Short mmCIF file of C-alpha atoms and ligand atoms in Angstrom, two decimals:
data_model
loop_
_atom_site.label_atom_id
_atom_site.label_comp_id
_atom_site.label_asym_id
_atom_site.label_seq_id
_atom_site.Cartn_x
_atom_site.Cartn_y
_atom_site.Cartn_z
CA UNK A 7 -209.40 189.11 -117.77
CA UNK A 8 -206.10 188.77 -119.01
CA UNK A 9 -204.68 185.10 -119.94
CA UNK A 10 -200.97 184.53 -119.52
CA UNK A 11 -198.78 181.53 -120.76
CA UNK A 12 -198.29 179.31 -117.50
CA UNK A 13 -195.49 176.81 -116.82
CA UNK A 14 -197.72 173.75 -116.28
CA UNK A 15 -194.84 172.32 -114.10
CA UNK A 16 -195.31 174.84 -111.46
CA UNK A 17 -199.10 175.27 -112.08
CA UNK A 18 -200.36 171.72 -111.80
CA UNK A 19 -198.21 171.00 -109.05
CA UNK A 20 -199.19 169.96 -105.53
CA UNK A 21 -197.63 171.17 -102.79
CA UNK A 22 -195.76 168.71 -100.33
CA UNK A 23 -198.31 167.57 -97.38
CA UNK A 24 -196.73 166.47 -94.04
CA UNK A 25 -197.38 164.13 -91.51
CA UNK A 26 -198.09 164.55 -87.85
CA UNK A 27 -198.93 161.65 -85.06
CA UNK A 28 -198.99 162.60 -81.55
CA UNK A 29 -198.02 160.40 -78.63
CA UNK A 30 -199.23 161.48 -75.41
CA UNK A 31 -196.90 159.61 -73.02
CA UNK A 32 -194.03 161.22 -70.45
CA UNK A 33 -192.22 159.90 -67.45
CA UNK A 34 -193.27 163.39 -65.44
CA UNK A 35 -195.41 165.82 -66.20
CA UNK A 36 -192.97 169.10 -66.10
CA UNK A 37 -194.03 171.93 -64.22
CA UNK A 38 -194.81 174.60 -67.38
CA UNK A 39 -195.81 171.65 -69.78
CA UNK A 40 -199.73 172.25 -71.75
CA UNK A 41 -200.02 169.25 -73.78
CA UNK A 42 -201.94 166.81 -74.06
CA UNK A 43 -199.76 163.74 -72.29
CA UNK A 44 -200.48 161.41 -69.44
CA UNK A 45 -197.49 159.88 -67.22
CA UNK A 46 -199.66 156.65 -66.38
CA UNK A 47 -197.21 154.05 -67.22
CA UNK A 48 -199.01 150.80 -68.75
CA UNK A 49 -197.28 148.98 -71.08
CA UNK A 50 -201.03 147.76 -72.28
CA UNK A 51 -202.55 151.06 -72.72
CA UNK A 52 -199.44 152.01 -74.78
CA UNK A 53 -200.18 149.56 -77.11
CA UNK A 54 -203.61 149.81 -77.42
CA UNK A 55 -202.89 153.07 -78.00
CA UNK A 56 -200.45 152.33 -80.88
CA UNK A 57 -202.57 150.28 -82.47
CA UNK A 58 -205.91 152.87 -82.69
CA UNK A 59 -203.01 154.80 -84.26
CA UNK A 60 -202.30 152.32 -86.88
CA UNK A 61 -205.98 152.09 -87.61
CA UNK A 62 -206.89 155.66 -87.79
CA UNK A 63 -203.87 156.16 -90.49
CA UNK A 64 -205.34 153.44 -92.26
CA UNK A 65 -208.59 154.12 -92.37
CA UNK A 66 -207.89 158.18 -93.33
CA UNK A 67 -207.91 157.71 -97.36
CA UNK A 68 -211.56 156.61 -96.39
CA UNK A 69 -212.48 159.23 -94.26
CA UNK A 70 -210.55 162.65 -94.46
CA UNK A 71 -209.87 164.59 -96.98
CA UNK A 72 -206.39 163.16 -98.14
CA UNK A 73 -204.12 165.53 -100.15
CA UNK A 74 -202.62 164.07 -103.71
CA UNK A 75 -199.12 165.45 -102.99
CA UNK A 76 -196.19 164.05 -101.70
CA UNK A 77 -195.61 163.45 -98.54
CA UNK A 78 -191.97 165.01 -97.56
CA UNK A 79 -191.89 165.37 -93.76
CA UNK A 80 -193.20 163.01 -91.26
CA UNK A 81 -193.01 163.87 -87.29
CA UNK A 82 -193.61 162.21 -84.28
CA UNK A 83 -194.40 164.17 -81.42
CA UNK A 84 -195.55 164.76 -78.37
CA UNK A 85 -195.63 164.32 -75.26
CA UNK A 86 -192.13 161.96 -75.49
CA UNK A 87 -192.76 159.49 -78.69
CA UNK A 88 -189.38 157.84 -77.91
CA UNK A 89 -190.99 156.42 -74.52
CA UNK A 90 -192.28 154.09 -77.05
CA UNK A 91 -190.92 151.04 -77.87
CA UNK A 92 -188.50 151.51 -81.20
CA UNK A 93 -190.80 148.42 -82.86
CA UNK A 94 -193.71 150.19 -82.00
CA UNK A 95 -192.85 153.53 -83.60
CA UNK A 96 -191.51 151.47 -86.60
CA UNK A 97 -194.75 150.10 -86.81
CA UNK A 98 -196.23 153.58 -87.02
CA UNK A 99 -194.20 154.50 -89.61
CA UNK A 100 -194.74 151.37 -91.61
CA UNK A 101 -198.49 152.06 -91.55
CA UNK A 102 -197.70 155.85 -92.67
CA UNK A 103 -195.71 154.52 -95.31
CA UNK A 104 -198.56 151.93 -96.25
CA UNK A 105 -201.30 154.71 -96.81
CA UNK A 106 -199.43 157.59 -98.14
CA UNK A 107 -196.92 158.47 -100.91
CA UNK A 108 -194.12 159.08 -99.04
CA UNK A 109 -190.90 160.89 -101.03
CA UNK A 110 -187.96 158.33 -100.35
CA UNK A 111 -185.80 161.67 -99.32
CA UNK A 112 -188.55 162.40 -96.56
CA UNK A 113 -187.46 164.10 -93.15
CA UNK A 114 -188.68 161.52 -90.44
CA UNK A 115 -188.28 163.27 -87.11
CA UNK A 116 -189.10 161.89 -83.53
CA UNK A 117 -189.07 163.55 -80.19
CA UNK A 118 -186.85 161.98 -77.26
CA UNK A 119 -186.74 163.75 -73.25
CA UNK A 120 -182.86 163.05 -72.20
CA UNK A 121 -184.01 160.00 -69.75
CA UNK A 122 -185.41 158.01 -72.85
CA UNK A 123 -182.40 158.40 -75.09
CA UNK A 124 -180.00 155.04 -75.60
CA UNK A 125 -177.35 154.11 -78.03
CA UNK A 126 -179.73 151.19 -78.57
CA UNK A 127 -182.65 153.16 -79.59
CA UNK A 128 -180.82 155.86 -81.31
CA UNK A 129 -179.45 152.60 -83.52
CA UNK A 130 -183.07 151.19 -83.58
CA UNK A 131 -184.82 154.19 -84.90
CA UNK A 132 -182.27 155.32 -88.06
CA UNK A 133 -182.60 151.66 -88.71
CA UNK A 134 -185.92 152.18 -89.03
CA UNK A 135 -185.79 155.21 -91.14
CA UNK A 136 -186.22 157.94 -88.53
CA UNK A 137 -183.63 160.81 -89.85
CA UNK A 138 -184.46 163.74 -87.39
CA UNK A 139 -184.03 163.55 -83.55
CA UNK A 140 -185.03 166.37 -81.30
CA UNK A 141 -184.58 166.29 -77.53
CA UNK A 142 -185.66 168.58 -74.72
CA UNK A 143 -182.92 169.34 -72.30
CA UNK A 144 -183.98 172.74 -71.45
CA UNK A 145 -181.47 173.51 -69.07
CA UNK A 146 -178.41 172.37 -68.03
CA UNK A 147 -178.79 173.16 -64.55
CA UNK A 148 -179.79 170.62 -62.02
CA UNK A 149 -181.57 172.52 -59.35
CA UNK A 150 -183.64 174.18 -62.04
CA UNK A 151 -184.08 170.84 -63.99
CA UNK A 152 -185.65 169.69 -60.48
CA UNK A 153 -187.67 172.70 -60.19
CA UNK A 154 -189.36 172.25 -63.32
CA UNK A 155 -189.55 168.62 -62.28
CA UNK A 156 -188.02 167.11 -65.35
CA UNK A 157 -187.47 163.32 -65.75
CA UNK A 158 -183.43 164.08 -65.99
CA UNK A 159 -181.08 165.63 -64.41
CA UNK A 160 -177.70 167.60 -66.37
CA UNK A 161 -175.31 164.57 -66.81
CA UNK A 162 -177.99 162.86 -68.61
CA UNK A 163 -178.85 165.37 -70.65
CA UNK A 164 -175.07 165.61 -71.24
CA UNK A 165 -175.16 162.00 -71.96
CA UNK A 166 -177.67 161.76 -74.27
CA UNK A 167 -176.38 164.51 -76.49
CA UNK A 168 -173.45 162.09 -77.00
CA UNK A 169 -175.46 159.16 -78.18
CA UNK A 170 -177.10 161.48 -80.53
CA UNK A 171 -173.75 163.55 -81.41
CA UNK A 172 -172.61 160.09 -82.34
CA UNK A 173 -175.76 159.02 -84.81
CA UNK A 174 -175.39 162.57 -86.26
CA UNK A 175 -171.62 161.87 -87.18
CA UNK A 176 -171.79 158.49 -88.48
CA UNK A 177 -175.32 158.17 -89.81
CA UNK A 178 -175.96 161.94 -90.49
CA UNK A 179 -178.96 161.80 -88.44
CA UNK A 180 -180.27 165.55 -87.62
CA UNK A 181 -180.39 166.55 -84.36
CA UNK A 182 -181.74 169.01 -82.17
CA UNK A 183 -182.19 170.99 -78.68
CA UNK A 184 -184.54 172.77 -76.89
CA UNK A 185 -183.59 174.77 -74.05
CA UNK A 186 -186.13 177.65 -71.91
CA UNK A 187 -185.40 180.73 -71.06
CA UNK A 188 -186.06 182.11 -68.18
CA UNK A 189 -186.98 179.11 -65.74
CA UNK A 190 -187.15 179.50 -61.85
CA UNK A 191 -184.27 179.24 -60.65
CA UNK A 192 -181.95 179.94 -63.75
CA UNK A 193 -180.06 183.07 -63.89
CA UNK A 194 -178.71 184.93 -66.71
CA UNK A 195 -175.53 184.07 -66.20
CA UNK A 196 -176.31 179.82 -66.07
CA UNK A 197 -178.37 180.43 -69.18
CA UNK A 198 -175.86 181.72 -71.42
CA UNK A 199 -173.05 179.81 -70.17
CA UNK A 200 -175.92 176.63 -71.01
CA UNK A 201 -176.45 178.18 -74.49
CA UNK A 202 -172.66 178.61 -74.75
CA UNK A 203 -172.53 174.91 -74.02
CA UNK A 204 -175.33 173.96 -76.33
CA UNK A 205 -173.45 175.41 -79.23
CA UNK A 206 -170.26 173.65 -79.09
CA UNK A 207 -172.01 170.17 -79.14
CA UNK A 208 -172.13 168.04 -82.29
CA UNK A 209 -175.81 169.44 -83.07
CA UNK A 210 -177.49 170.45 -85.96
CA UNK A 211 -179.44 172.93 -84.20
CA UNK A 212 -180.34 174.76 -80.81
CA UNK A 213 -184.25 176.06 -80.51
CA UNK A 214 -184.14 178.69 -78.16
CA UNK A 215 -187.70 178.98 -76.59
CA UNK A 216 -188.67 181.50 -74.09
CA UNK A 217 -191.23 180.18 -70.92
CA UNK A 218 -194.87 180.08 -71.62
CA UNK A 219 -196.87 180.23 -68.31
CA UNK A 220 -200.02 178.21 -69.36
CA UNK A 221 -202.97 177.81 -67.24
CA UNK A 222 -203.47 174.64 -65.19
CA UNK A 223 -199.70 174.18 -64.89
CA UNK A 224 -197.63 173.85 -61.84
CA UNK A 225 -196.04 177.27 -62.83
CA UNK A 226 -198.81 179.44 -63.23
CA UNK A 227 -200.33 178.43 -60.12
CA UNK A 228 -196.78 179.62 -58.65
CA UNK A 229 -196.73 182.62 -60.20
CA UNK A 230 -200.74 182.60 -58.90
CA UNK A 231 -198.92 182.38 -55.44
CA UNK A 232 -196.25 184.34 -56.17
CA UNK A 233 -193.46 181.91 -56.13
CA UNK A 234 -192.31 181.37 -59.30
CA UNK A 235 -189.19 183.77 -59.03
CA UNK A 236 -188.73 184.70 -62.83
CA UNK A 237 -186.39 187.82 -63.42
CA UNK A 238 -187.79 191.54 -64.70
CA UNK A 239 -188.77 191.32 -68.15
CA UNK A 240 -186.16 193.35 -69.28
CA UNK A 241 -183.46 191.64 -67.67
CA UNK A 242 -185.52 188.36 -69.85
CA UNK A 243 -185.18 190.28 -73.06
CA UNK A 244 -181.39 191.01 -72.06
CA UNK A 245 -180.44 187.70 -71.93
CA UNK A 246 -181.79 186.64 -74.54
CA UNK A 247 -180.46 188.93 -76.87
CA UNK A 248 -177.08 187.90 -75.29
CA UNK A 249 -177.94 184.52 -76.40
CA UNK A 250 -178.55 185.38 -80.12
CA UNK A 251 -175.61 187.26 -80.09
CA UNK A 252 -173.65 184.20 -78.51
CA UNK A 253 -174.84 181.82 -80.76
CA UNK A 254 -173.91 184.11 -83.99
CA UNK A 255 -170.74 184.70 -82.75
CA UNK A 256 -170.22 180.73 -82.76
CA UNK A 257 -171.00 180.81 -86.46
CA UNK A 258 -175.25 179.72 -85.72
CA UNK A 259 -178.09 181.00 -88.15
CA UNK A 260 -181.18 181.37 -88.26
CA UNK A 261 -182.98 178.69 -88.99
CA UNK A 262 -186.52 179.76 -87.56
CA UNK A 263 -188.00 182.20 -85.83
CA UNK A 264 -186.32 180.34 -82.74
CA UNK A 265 -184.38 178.04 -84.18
CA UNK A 266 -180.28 178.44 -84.99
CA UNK A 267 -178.75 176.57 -87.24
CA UNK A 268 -175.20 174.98 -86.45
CA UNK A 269 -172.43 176.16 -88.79
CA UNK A 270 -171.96 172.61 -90.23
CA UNK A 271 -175.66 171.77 -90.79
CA UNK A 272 -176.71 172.32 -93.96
CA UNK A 273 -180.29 173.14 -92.75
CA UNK A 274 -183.25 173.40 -93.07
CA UNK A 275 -184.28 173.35 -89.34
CA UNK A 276 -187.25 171.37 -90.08
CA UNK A 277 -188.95 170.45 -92.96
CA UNK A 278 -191.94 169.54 -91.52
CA UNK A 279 -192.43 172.51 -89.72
CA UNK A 280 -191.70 174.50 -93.25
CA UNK A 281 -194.91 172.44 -94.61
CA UNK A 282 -196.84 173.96 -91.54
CA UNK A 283 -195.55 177.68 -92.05
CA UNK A 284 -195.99 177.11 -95.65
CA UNK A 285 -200.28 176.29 -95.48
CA UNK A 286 -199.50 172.88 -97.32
CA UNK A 287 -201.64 169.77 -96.21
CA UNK A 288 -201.18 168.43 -92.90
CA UNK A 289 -202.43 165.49 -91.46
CA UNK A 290 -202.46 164.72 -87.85
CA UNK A 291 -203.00 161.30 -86.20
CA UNK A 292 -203.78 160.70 -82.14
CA UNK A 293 -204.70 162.44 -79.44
CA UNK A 294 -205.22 166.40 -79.94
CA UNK A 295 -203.43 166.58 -82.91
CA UNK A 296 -204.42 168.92 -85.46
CA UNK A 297 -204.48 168.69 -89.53
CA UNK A 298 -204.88 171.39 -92.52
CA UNK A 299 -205.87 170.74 -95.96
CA UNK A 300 -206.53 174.36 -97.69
CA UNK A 301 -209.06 176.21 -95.85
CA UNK A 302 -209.91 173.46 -93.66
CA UNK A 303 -208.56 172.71 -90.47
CA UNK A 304 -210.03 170.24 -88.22
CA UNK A 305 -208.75 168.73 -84.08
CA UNK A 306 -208.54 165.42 -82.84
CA UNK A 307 -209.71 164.86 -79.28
CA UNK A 308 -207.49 165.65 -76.02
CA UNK A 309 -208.65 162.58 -74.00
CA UNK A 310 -206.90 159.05 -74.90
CA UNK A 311 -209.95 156.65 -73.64
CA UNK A 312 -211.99 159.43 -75.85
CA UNK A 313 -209.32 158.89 -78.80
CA UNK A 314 -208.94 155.14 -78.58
CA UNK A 315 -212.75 154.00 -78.22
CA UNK A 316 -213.78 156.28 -81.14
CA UNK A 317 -211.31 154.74 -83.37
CA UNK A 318 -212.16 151.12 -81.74
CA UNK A 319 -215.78 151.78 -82.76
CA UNK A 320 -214.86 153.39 -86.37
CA UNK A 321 -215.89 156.74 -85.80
CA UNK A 322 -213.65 159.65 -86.25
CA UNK A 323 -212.11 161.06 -83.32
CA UNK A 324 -212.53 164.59 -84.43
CA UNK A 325 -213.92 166.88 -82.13
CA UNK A 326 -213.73 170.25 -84.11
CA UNK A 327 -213.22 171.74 -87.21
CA UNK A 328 -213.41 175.06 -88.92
CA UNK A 329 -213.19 176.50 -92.58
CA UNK A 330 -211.18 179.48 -92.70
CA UNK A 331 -212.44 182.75 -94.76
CA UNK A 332 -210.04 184.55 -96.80
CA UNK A 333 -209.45 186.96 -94.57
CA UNK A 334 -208.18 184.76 -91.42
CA UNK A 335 -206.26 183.01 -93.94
CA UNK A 336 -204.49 186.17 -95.08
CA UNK A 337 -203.72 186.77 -91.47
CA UNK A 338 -202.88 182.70 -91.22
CA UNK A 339 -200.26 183.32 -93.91
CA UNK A 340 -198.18 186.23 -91.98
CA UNK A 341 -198.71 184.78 -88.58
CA UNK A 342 -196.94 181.66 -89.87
CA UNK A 343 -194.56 183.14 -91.87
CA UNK A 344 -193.26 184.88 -88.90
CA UNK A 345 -192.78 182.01 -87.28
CA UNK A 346 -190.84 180.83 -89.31
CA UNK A 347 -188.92 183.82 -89.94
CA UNK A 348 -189.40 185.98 -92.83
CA UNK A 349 -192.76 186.84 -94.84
CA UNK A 350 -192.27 187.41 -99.00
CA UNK A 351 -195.03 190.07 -99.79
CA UNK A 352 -194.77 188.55 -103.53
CA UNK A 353 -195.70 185.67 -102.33
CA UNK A 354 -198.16 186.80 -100.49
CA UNK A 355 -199.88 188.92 -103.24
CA UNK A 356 -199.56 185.84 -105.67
CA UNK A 357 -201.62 183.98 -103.06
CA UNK A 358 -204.68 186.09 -102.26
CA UNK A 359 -204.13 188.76 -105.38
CA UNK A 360 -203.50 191.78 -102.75
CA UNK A 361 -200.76 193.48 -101.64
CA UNK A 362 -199.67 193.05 -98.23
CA UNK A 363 -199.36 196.38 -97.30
CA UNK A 364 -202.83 197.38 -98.61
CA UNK A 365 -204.68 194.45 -96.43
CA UNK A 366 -202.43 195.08 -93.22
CA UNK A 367 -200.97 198.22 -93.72
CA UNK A 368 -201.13 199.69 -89.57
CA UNK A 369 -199.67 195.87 -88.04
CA UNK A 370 -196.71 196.06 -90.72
CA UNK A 371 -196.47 199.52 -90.13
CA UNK A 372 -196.80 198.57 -86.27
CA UNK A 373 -194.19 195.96 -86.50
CA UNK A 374 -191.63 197.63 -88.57
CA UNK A 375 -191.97 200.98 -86.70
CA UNK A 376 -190.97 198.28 -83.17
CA UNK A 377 -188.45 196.93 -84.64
CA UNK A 378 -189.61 193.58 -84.39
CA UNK A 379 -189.23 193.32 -88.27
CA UNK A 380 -187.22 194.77 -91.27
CA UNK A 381 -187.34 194.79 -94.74
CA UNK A 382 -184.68 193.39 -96.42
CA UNK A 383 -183.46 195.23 -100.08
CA UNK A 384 -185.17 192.15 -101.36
CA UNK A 385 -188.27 193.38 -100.00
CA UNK A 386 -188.60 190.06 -97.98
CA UNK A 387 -190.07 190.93 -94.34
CA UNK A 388 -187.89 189.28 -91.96
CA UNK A 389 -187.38 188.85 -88.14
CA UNK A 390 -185.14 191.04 -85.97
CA UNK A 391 -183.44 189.94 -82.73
CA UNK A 392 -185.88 191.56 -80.68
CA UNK A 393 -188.90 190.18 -83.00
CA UNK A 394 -187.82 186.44 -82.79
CA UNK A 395 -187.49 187.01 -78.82
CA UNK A 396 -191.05 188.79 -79.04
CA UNK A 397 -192.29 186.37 -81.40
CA UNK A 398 -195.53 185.97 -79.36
CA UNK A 399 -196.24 189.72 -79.13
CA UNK A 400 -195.53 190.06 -82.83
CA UNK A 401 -197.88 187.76 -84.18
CA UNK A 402 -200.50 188.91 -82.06
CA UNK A 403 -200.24 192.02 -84.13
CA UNK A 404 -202.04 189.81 -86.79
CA UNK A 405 -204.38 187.73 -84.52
CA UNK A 406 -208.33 189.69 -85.06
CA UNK A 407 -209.57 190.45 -81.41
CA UNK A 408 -212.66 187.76 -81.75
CA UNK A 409 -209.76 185.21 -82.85
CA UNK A 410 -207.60 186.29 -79.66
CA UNK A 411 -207.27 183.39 -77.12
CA UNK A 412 -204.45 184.66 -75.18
CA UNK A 413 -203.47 188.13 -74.52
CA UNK A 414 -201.57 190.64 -76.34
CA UNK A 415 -198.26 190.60 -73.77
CA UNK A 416 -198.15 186.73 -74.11
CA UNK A 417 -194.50 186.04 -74.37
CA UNK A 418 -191.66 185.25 -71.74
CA UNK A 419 -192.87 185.39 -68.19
CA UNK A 420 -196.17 186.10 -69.13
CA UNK A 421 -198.86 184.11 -68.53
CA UNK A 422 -201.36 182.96 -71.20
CA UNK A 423 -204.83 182.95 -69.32
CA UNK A 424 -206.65 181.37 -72.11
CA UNK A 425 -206.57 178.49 -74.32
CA UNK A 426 -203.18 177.71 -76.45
CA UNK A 427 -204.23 180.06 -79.69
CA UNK A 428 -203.86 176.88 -82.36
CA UNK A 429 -202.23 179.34 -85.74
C1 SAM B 16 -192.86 167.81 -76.88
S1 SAM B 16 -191.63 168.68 -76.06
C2 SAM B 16 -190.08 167.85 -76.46
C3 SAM B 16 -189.80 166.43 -76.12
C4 SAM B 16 -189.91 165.97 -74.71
N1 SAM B 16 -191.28 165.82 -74.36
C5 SAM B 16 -189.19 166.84 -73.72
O1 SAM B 16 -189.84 167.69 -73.13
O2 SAM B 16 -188.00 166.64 -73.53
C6 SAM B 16 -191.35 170.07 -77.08
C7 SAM B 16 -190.63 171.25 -76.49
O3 SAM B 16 -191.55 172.28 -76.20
C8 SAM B 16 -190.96 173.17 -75.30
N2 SAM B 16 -191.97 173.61 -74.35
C9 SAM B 16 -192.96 172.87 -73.82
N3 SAM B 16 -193.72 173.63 -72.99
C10 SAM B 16 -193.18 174.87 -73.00
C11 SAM B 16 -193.50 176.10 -72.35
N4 SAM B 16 -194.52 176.17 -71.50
N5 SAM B 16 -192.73 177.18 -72.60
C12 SAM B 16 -191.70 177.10 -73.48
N6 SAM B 16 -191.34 175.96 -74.11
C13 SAM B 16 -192.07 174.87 -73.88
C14 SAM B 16 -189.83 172.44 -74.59
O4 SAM B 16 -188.60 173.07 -74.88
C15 SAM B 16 -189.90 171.05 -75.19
O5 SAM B 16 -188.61 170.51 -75.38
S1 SF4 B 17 -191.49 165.70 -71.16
FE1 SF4 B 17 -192.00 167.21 -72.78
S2 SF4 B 17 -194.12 166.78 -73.40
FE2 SF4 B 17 -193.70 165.66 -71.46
S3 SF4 B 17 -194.48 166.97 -69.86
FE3 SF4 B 17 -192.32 167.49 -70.14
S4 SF4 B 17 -192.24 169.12 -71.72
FE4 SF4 B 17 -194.28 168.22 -71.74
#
């Protein structure tokens, strides 16, 4: 055994933990959509709902494993959190605050669609301390917004982007946009004339996701029936490079695996999504949400009557839980450092005191030889165009066949015929 000095600064420390509470309410139920969300509209169940919410954060120093770090990132997700009332969420967040040592620099991010985004609420919620706003417009095409039976149509995705443009200039809050690629009905050329769009708004960022077919949804019962219309997977993989290329030519970066950074944001993308790439403690509140804290990682349950009368009656509303080994942590580490964009094989041998390329030597070689990834003079492991557009395939690479819940080809216009695989 050899004994080195350490630097008890960096030894002792804790990592940052994040926050997570799901909200399981939309207007519509879109057509590719796989969470956990109902579209029952009842102002009572809402806040019955908020308030087993409230109790479960405040009961979790009792009854979860609670990490001593910081807390630096706090989202609210969903389903379409902003459906809520902004008192409601702030009463969320005052209960978070409450329980946990939250850093007073923390990322507070919130999830809107386009139909539930005001000037009022935008006001409401930076009042309230929310500093992060990400909104799903998807497309900016109305026949394939109505396809994919979204609650908006274009102009009020359009319009909503303004209110938020305006919070980002004047009270620097972050914002963000999702948009799907392919989608019935969307060709190439709408989709990179949306993206070009997209990146000439006052945004922070623009997450480029490619369509996940999951089962039980509208779309793969279409694509069941042959009727969902999606483009040859090449032509997918065409576009999308087309899109990366767009977006870097209008100054974007990387800011994720799918996520581009504008050229005035000074990043990150997300922080709480760094704290879930990273392995640092997560906890999750409300229906289906999931939390980590070292090798443990345990699920809420999907159903809200489930959720709400477990918490009524004091119990936990776990339903599952598992202890990772070593080994499906090792693979935990890459799969989410992909995601993210980039794995460090120092850090990855200062972890679990082997080299990368000795406990994964064919998938690197696999993924390198693909071009999915390169390695960077640096030696850091990091994304290619083609490997953040086959992000799916990629980490599948790493993904043990017992662990496998969806297929190896389970990227754009594929169809996932198993459950969501929760890395
Ligand atoms: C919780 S939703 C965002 C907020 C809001 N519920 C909305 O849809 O506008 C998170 C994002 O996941 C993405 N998403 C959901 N289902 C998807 C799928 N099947 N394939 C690709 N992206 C998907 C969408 O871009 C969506 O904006
Ligand atoms: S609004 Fe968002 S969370 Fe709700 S069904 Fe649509 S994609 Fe899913």
């Amino acid at each position: 055994v050899t004994y080195r000095p350490v630097d008890s600064g960096t030894f002792f420390a804790e990592p940052d933990a994040a926050l997570y509470v799901h909200v399981p309410f939309c207007t519509k139920k879109c057509h590719f959509c796989n969470f956990a969300i109902t579209t029952t509209h009842n102002d009572d169940l809402r806040e019955r709902y908020v308030r087993a919410l409230i109790r479960e954060i405040e009961a979790a120093p009792d009854s979860v494993p609670v990490p001593n770090s910081r807390v630096s990132a706090i989202s609210i997700g969903g389903g379409t959190p902003a459906l809520l009332e902004s008192e409601q969420l702030a009463r969320i967040l005052d209960a978070l605050r409450g329980t946990f040592p939250i850093a007073t620099d923390a990322e507070v991010g919130v999830e809107f669609d386009p139909a539930t985004v005001t000037p009022t609420k935008a006001r409401e919620l930076v009042d309230a301390g929310f500093t992060r706003f990400s909104v799903g417009v998807q497309s900016f095409e109305n026949d394939v917004l109505d396809r994919a039976n979204r609650a908006h149509d274009a102009d009020r995705a359009r319009e909503a982007l303004d209110v938020l443009g305006a919070e980002h200039r004047e009270r620097r809050a972050f914002v963000n946009l999702d948009l799907i690629y392919p989608l019935p009905g969307l060709t190439g050329d709408a989709w990179l004339e949306g993206v070009g769009h997209a990146a000439g708004l006052t945004v922070d960022a623009v997450t480029l996701y490619g369509l996940e077919i999951w089962p039980k949804t509208v779309f793969h019962h279409w694509r069941d029936n042959g009727r969902l219309g999606l483009p040859e997977r090449d032509e997918e993989v065409r576009y999308h490079l087309r899109a990366l290329e767009l977006l870097r030519a209008a100054g974007f970066r990387p800011g994720a695996a799918s996520a581009w950074l504008s050229p005035d944001s000074s990043g990150p993308y997300c922080r709480y999504l760094d704290v879930v790439w990273s392995g640092q403690p997560v906890l999750g509140f409300g229906v289906s949400s999931r939390s980590t804290v070292g090798a443990r990682s345990w699920n809420n349950v999907s159903s809200i009557a489930g959720y709400v009368q477990a918490v009524d009656e004091r119990r936990l509303p776990i339903e599952s839980g598992c202890h990772r080994t070593a080994a499906q942590s090792m693979r935990q580490h890459v799969i989410r450092g992909f995601k993210r964009g980039y794995i460090d094989p120092d850090a990855f041998a200062a972890e679990f005191g082997e080299p990368l390329g000795a406990v994964f030597p064919s998938q690197i070689g696999a993924v390198l030889a693909a071009g999915l990834v390169s390695e960077r003079d640096d030696g850091i492991l990091e994304l290619t165009d083609e490997g953040r557009i086959l992000i799916f395939n990629l980490v599948h690479v790493f993904v043990e066949a017992d662990e496998r819940s969806s297929p190896a080809a389970a990227h754009i216009g594929v169809a996932f015929d198993e459950e969501r695989q929760t890395t």
